[in-house]
Coordinates of C-alpha atoms in Angstrom, one line a residue:
X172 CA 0.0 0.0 0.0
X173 CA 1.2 3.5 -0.4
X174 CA 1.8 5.2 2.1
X175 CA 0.0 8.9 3.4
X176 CA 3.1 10.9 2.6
X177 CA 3.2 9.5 -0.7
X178 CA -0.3 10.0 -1.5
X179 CA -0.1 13.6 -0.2
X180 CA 3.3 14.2 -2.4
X181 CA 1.2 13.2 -5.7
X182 CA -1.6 15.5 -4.9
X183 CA 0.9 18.5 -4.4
X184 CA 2.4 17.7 -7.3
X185 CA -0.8 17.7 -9.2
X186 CA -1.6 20.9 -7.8
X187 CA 2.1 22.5 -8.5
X188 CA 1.5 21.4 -12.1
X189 CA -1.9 22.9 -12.2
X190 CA -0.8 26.4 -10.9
X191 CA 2.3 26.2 -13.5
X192 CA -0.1 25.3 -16.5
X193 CA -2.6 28.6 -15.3
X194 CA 0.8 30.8 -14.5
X195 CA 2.2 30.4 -17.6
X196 CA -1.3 29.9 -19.6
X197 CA 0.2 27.5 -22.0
X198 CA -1.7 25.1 -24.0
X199 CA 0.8 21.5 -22.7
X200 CA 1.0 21.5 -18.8
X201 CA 4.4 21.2 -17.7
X202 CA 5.9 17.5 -17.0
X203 CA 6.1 17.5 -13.0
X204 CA 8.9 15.0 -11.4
X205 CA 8.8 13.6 -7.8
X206 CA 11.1 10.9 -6.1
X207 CA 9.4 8.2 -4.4
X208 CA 10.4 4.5 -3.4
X209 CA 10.2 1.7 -5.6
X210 CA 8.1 -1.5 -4.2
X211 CA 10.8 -3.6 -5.6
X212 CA 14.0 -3.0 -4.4
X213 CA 13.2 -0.3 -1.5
X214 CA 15.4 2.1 -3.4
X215 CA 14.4 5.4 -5.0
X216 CA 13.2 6.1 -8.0
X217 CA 11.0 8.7 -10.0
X218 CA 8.1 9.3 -10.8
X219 CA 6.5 12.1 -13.7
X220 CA 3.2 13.1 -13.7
X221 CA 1.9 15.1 -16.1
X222 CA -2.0 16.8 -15.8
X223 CA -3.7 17.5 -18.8
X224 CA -7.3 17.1 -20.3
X225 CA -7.9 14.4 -23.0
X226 CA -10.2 16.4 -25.6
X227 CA -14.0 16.3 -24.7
X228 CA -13.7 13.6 -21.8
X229 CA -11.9 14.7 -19.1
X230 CA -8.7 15.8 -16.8
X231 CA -6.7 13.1 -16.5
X232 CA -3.3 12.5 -14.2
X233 CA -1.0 10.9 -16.6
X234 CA 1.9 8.9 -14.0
X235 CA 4.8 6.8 -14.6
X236 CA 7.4 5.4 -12.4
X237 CA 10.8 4.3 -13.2
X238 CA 13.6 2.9 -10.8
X239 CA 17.1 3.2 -12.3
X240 CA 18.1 0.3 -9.9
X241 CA 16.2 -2.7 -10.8
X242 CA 14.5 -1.2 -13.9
X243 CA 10.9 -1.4 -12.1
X244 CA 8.6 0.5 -14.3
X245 CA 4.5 1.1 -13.7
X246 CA 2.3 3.1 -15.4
X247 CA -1.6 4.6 -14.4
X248 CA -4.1 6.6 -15.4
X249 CA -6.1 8.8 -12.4
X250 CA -8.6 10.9 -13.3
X251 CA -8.5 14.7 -11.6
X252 CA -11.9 16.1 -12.7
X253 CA -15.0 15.4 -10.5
X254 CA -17.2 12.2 -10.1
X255 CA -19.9 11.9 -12.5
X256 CA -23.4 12.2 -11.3
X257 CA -24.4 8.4 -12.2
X258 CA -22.5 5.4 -12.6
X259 CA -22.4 3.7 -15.7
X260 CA -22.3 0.1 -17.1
X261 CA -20.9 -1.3 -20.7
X262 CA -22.0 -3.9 -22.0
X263 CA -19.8 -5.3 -25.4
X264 CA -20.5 -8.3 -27.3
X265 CA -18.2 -10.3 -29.0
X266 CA -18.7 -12.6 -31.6
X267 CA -16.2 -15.5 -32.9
X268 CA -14.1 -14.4 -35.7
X269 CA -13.9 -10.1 -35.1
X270 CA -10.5 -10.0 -33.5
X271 CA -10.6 -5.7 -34.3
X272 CA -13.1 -6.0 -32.0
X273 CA -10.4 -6.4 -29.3
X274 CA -8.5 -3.2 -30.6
X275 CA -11.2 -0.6 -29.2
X276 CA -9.9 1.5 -26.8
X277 CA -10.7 0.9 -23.2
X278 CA -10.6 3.7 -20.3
X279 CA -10.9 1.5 -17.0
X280 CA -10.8 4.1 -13.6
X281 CA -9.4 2.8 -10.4
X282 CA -13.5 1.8 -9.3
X283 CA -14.0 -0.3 -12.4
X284 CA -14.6 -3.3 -11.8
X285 CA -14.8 -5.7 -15.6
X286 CA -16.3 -9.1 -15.9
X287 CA -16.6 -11.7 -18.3
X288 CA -19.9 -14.1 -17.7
X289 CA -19.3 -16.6 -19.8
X290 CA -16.4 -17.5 -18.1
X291 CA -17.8 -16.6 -14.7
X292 CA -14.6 -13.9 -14.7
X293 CA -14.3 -10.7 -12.7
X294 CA -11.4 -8.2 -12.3
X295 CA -12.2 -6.3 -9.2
X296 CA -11.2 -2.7 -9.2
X297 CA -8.2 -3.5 -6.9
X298 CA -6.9 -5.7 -9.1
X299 CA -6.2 -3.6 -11.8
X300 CA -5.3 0.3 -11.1
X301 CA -6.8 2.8 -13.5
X302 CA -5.4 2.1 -17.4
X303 CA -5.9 3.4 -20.9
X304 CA -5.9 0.1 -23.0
X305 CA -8.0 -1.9 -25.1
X306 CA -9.9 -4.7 -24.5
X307 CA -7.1 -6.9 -26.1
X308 CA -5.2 -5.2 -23.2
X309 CA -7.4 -5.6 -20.2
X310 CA -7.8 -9.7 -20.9
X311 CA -4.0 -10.1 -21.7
X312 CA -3.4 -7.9 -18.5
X313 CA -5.2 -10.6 -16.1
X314 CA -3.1 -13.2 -18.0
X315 CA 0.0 -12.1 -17.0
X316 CA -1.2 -11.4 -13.6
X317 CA -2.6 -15.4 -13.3
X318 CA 0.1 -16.8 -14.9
X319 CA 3.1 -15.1 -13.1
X320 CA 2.9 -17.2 -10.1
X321 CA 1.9 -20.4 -11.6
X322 CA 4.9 -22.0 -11.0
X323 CA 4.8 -21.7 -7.5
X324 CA 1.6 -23.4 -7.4
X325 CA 2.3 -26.1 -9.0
X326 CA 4.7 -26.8 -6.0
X327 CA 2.1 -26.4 -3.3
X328 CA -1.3 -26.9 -5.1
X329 CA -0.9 -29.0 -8.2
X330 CA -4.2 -29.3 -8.2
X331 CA -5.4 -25.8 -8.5
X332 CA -2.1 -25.1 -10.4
X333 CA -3.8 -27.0 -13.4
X334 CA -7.2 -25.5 -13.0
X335 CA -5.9 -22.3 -13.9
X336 CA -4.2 -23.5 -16.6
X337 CA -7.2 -24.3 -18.2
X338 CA -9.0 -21.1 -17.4
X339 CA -6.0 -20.0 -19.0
X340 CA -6.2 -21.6 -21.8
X341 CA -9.7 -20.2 -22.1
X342 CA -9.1 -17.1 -21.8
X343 CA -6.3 -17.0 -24.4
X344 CA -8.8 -18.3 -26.8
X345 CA -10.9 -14.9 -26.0
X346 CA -7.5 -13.3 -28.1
X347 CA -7.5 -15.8 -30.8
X348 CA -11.6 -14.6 -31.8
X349 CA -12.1 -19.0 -31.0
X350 CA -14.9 -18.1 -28.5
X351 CA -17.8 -15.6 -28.6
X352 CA -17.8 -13.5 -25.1
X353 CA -19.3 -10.7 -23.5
X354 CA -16.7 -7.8 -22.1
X355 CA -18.7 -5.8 -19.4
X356 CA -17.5 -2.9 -17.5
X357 CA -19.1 -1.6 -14.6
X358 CA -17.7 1.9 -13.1
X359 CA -19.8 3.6 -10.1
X360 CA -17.7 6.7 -10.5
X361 CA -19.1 7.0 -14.5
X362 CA -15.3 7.7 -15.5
X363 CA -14.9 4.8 -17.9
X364 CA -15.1 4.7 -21.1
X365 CA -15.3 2.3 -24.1
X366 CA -14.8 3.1 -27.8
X367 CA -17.6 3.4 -30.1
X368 CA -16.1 3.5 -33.4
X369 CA -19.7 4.3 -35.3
X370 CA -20.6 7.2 -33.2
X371 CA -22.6 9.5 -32.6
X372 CA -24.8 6.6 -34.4
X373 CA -26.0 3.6 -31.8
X374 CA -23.2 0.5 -31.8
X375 CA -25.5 -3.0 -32.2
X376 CA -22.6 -4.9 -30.6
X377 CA -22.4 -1.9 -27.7
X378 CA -24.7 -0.6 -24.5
X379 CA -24.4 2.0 -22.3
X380 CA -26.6 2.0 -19.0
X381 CA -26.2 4.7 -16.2
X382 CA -27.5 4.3 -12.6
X383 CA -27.6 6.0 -10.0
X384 CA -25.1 4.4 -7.1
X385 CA -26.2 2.8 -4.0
X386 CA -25.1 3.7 -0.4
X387 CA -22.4 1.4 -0.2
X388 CA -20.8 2.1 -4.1
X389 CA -21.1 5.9 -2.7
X390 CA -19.1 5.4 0.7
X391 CA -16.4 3.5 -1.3
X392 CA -15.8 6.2 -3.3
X393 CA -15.7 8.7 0.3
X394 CA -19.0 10.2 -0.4
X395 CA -21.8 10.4 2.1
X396 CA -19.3 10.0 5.2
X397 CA -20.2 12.1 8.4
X398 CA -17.5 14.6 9.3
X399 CA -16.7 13.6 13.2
X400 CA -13.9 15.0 15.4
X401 CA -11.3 13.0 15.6
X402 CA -11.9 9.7 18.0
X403 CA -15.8 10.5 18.1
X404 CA -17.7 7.8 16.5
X405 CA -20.7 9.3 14.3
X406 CA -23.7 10.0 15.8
X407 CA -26.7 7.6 15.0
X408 CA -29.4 9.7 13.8
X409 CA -26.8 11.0 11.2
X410 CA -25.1 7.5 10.3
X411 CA -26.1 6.8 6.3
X412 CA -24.6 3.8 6.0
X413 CA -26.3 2.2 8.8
X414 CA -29.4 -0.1 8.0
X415 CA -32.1 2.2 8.2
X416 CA -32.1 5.7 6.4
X417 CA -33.1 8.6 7.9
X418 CA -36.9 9.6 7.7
X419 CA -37.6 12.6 4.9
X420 CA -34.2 11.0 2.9
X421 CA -34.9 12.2 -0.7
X422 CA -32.8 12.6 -3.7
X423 CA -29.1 11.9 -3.7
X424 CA -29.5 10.5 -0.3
X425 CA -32.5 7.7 -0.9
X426 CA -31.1 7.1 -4.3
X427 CA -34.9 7.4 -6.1
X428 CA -35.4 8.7 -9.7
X429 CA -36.2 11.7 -10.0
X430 CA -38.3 13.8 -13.3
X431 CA -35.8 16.5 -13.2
X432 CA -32.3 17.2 -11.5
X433 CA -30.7 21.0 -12.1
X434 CA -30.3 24.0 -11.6
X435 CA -32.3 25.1 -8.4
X436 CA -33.1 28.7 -10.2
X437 CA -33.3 27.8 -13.4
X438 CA -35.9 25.1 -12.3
X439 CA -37.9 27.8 -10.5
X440 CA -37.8 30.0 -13.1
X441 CA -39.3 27.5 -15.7
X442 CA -42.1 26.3 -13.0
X443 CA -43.2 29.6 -11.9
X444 CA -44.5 30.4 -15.7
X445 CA -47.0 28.6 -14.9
X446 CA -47.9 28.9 -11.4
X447 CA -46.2 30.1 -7.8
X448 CA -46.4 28.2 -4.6
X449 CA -49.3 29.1 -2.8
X450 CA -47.5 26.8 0.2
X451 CA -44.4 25.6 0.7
X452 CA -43.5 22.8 3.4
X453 CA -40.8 21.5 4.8
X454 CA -39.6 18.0 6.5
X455 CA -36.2 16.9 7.7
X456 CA -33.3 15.2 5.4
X457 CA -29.6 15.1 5.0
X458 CA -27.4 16.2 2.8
X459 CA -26.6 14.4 0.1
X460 CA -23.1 15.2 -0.3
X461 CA -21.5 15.3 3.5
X462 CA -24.4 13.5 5.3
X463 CA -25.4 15.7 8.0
X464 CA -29.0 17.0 8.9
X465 CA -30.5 19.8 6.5
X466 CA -34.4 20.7 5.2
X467 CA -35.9 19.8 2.2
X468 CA -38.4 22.7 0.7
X469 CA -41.3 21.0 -1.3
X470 CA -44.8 22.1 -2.4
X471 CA -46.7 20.8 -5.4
X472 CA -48.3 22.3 -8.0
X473 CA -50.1 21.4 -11.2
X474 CA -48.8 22.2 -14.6
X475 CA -51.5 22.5 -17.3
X476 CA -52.3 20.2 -20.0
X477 CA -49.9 18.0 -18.2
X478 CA -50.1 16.6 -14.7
X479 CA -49.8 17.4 -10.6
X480 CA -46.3 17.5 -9.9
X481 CA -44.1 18.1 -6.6
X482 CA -41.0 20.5 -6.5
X483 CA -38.2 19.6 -3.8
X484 CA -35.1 21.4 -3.1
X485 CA -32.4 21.2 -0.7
X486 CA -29.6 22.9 0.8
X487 CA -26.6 22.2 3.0
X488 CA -25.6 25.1 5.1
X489 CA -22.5 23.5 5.9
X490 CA -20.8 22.1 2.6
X491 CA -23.4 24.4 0.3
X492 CA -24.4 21.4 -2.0
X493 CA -27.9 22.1 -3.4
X494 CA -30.3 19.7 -5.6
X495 CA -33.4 20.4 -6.9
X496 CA -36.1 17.5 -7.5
X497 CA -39.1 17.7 -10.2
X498 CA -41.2 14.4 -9.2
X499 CA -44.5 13.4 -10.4
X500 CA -47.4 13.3 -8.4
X501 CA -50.5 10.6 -8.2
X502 CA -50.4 7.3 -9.1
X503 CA -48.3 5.3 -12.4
X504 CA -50.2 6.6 -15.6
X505 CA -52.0 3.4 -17.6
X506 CA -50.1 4.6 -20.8
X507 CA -46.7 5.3 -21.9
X508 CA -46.7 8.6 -24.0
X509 CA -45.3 10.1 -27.1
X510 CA -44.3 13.6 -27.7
X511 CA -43.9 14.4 -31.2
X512 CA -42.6 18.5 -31.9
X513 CA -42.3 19.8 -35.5
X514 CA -39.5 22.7 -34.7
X515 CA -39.8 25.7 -37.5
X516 CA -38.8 28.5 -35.8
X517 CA -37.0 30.5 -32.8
X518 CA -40.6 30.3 -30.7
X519 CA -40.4 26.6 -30.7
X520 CA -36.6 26.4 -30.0
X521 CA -37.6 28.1 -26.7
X522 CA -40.2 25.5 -25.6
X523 CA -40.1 24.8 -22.4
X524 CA -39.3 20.8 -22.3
X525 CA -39.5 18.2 -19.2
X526 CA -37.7 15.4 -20.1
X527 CA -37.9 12.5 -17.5
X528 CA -35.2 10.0 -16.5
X529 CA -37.4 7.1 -18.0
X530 CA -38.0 9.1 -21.2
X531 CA -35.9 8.4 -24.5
X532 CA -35.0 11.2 -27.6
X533 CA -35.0 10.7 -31.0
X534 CA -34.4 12.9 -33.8
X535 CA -35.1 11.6 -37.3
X536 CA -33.0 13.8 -39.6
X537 CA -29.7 13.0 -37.6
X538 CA -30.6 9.6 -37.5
X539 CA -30.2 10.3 -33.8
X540 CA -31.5 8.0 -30.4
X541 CA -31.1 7.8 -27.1
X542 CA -32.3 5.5 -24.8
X543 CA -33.7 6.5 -21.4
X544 CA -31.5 7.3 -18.9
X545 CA -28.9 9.0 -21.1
X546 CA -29.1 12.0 -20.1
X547 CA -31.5 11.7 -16.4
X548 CA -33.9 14.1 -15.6
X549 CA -33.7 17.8 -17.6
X550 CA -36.0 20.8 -16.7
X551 CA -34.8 23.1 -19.8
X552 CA -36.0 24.4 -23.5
X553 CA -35.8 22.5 -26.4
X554 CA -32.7 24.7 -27.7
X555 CA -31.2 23.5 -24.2
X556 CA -32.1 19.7 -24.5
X557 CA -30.1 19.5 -28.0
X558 CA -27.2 21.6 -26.5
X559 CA -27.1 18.7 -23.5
X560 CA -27.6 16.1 -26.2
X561 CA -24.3 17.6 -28.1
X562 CA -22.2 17.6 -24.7
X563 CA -23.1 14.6 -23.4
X564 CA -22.0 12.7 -26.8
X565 CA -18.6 14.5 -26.8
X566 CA -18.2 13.8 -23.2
X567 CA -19.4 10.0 -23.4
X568 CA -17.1 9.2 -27.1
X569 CA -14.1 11.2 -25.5
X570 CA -11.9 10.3 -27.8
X571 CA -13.0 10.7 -31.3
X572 CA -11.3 14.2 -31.3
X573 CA -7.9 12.6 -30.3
X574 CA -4.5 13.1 -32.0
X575 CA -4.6 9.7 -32.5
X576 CA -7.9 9.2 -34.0
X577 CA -8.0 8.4 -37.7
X578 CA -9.3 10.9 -40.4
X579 CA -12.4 9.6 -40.9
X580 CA -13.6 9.3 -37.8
X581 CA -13.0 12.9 -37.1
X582 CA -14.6 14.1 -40.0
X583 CA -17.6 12.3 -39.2
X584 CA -17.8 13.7 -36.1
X585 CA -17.3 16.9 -37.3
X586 CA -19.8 16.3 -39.6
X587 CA -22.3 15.4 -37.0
X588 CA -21.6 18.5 -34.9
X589 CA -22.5 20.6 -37.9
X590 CA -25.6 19.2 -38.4
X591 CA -26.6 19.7 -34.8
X592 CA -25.1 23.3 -35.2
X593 CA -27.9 23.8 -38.1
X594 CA -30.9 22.3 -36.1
X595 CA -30.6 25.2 -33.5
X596 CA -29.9 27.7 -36.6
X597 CA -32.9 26.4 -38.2
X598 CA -32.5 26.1 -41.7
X599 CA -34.2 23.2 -41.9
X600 CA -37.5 21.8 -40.3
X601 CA -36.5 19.3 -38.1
X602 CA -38.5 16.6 -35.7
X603 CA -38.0 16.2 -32.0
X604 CA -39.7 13.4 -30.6
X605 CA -39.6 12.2 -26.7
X606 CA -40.9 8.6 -25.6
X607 CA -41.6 7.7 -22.1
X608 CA -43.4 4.9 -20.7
X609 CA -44.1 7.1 -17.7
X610 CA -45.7 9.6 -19.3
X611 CA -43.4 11.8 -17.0
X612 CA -42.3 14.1 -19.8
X613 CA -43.7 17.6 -21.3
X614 CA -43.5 20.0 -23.6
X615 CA -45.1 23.5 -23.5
X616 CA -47.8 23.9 -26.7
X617 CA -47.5 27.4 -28.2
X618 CA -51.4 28.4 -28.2
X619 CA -53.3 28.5 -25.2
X620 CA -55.5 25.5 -26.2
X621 CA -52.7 22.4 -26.8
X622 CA -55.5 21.4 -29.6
X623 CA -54.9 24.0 -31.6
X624 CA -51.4 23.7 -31.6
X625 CA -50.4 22.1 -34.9
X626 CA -47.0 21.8 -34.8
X627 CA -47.2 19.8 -31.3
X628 CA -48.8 15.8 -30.9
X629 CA -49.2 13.4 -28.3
X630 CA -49.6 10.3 -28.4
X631 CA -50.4 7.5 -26.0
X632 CA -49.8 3.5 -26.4
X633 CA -50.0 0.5 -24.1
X634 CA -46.5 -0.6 -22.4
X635 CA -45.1 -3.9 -23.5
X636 CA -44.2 -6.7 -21.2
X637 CA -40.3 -5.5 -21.7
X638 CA -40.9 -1.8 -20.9
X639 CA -43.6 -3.0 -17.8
X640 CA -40.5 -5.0 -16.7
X641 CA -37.8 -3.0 -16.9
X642 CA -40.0 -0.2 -14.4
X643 CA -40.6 -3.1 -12.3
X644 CA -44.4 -3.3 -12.5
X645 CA -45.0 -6.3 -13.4
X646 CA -44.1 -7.3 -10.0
X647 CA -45.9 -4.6 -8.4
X648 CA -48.8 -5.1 -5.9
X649 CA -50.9 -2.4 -4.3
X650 CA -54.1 -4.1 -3.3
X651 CA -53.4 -4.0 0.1
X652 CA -52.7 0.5 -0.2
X653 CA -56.3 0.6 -2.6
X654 CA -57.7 -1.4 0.0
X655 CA -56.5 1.0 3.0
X656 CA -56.8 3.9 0.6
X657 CA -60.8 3.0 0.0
X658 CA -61.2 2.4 3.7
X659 CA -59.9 6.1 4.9
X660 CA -62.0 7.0 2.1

């Protein structure tokens, strides 16, 4: 393990190369050198580090050790920028017979954890630090890790000694394209990455989930941990790791989906055009960032020709984190619903859009989807929605804008950013269309009677089985609250 000196060494160092690179304002940040002790052979060595920012992804600590005594050498990839607000999980398949399948480029973070289910296989994220690779790279990686000590347990275990051999020998035929696999990657910090050589178009063999984390994925990556003097344990009622969570939790905190994360203001703003809080109430919670008590601000209001919703805010007077929460009010509508906007002018580009976590985008003349979840919960316009739409595919397929990315690839790219570019300059008509099975999402009509809007149609349609299961209603059963709710009544 490294040591707390060390650790603290690394992060001045980082820091001392940041305040060089905004000092001298130049484009390449400065390589930084420390000396530090070598694992191997207890003598010093050193290490470089270098900060910089790979284009449209994110800051990146580039570090690489090298001891001149025993020629130990090591090299990782931490990421400097902040967490992302969900996790995310790949999903690649593989088929038997497309070996350049192996060759996409792989961003694993140092809470990655990668598994292969066919082969009942799992690197933990401790077992491999944070890497830039490929997927050729990761596999032959846990090779070298299995095989290096397989002659010493051959000596004690003979046994287990030639069981790995043959999960070896399996795995090696992953390389060799013998074997169709899956290659999954699961990061709760959402700081992984894995190439999609087609983008911004949908890969078949490639899926991208997000999530939002659970209690324990948070306090492994130091979030939600109460700030105690030192020696003091933390007080129960504050404790959100224990068991129970603390009555009024909401948001970040209970981990529940919410219609609409953002901006506290910019969320008020957009809600108050249509009506202001007649009463606001209040109820205990805690903050979702350093865990101690705070009050959550909620009233509910109705928005017309759409439904009752309730507005939720919080803030932390200690740490200032704030979150805003847009969440829909009565029971699960019967129907999914379809929002389908004909955008002609500058009126409709400022539209006033809802788009719920469960809710999906597709625009037609970009050949353009994405699936729910992609981009959570969104109180904006619909100039706004595509500008999220246009960041979030740069940030997601970092490096398609990469020195080392071929021609082609950037040119398509570029391509695709000029067409998004001339949707928000409208000089064509253009389609935006919203699907969600919750029939959580909205967008403002233009005339005071949503009839009469022409450019504007909704449509609903019965869920599938699929879409029923993947909300987890299927399973659901409320007979016994319509039965108490009928009683009271």
């Amino acid at each position: 393990m490294e040591s707390n000196g060390h650790v603290e060494d690394i992060r001045s160092a980082a820091e001392a190369v940041a305040a060089e690179e905004e000092e001298d304002d130049a484009s390449v940040a400065p390589l930084h050198q420390i000396e530090s002790l070598c694992m191997r052979c207890g003598e010093n060595g050193m290490t470089r580090l270098l900060l910089t920012r790979i284009p449209h992804f994110r800051e990146v600590v580039l570090m690489a050790f090298e001891c001149p005594h025993c020629n130990e050498r090591n090299n990782e990839v931490q990421f400097a920028g902040q967490l992302q607000p969900k996790g995310c999980h790949y999903r690649l398949e593989v088929p038997a017979g497309r070996t350049e399948i192996l060759n996409r480029q792989v961003v694993k973070s140092d809470s990655a954890s990668i598994k292969i289910p066919e082969l009942d296989f799992e690197i933990p994220p401790e077992a491999q630090r944070g890497s830039l690779s490929t997927v050729e790279g990761i596999i032959t990686r846990a090779l070298d890790g299995l095989q290096a000590l397989q002659d010493e347990r051959k000596k004690i275990d003979p046994e287990k000694a030639a069981a790995i051999d043959q999960f070896l020998d399996k795995l090696r035929s992953l390389l060799t394209g013998d074997s169709t696999f899956t290659f999954e990657l699961d990061d709760p910090a959402g700081n992984s990455f894995i190439e999609n050589p087609y983008a911004p178009s949908p890969d078949p063999l490639l899926s991208i989930r997000f999530y939002e984390r659970t209690p324990e994925q948070a306090a492994a990556l130091g979030f939600l941990a109460e700030p105690t003097a030192a020696g003091e344990p933390a007080p129960e009622e504050n404790n959100l790791m224990s068991d129970t969570m603390p009555h009024g939790s909401v948001g970040a905190v209970a981990g529940r989906r919410a219609i609409a994360q953002g901006n506290p203001d910019e969320v008020a703003a957009a809600l108050c055009r249509y009506s202001a809080p007649e009463e606001v109430d209040t109820l205990p919670s805690s903050c979702g960032a350093c865990g101690v008590k705070c009050e959550t601000r909620f009233y509910a209001t109705k928005i017309p020709y759409f439904r009752e919703v309730i507005v939720m805010a919080t803030t932390c007077d200690i740490c200032g984190y704030r979150s805003s929460e847009l969440k829909p009010g009565g029971e699960i509508p019967q129907k999914g619903k379809r929002i389908t906007l004909r955008v002609k002018n500058l009126r409709d580009l400022s539209r006033d859009v809802i788009k719920a976590d469960s809710a999906g985008v597709k625009v037609p003349e970009l050949e353009l989807e994405l699936t729910s979840g992609t981009l959570g919960g969104l109180v904006t316009t619909v100039e706004g929605l595509i500008t999220k739409i246009c960041e979030s595919l740069e940030r997601v397929h970092g490096f398609t804008l990469g020195d080392s990315t071929e021609e082609w690839k950037k040119k398509k790219w570029a391509d695709f950013k000029l067409r998004l570019s001339q949707l928000l300059s409208l000089e064509e008509e253009w389609t935006l269309i919203i699907d969600d099975a919750l029939a959580g999402s909205f967008v403002s009509p233009a005339t005071d009677a949503i009839e009469d809007d022409k450019q504007l149609t909704i449509e609903e349609y019965e869920r599938s089985w699929e879409q029923n299961e993947e909300l987890g209603l299927n399973d659901m059963d409320t007979s016994s609250a319509d039965t108490a709710y009928h009683t009271n009544a």
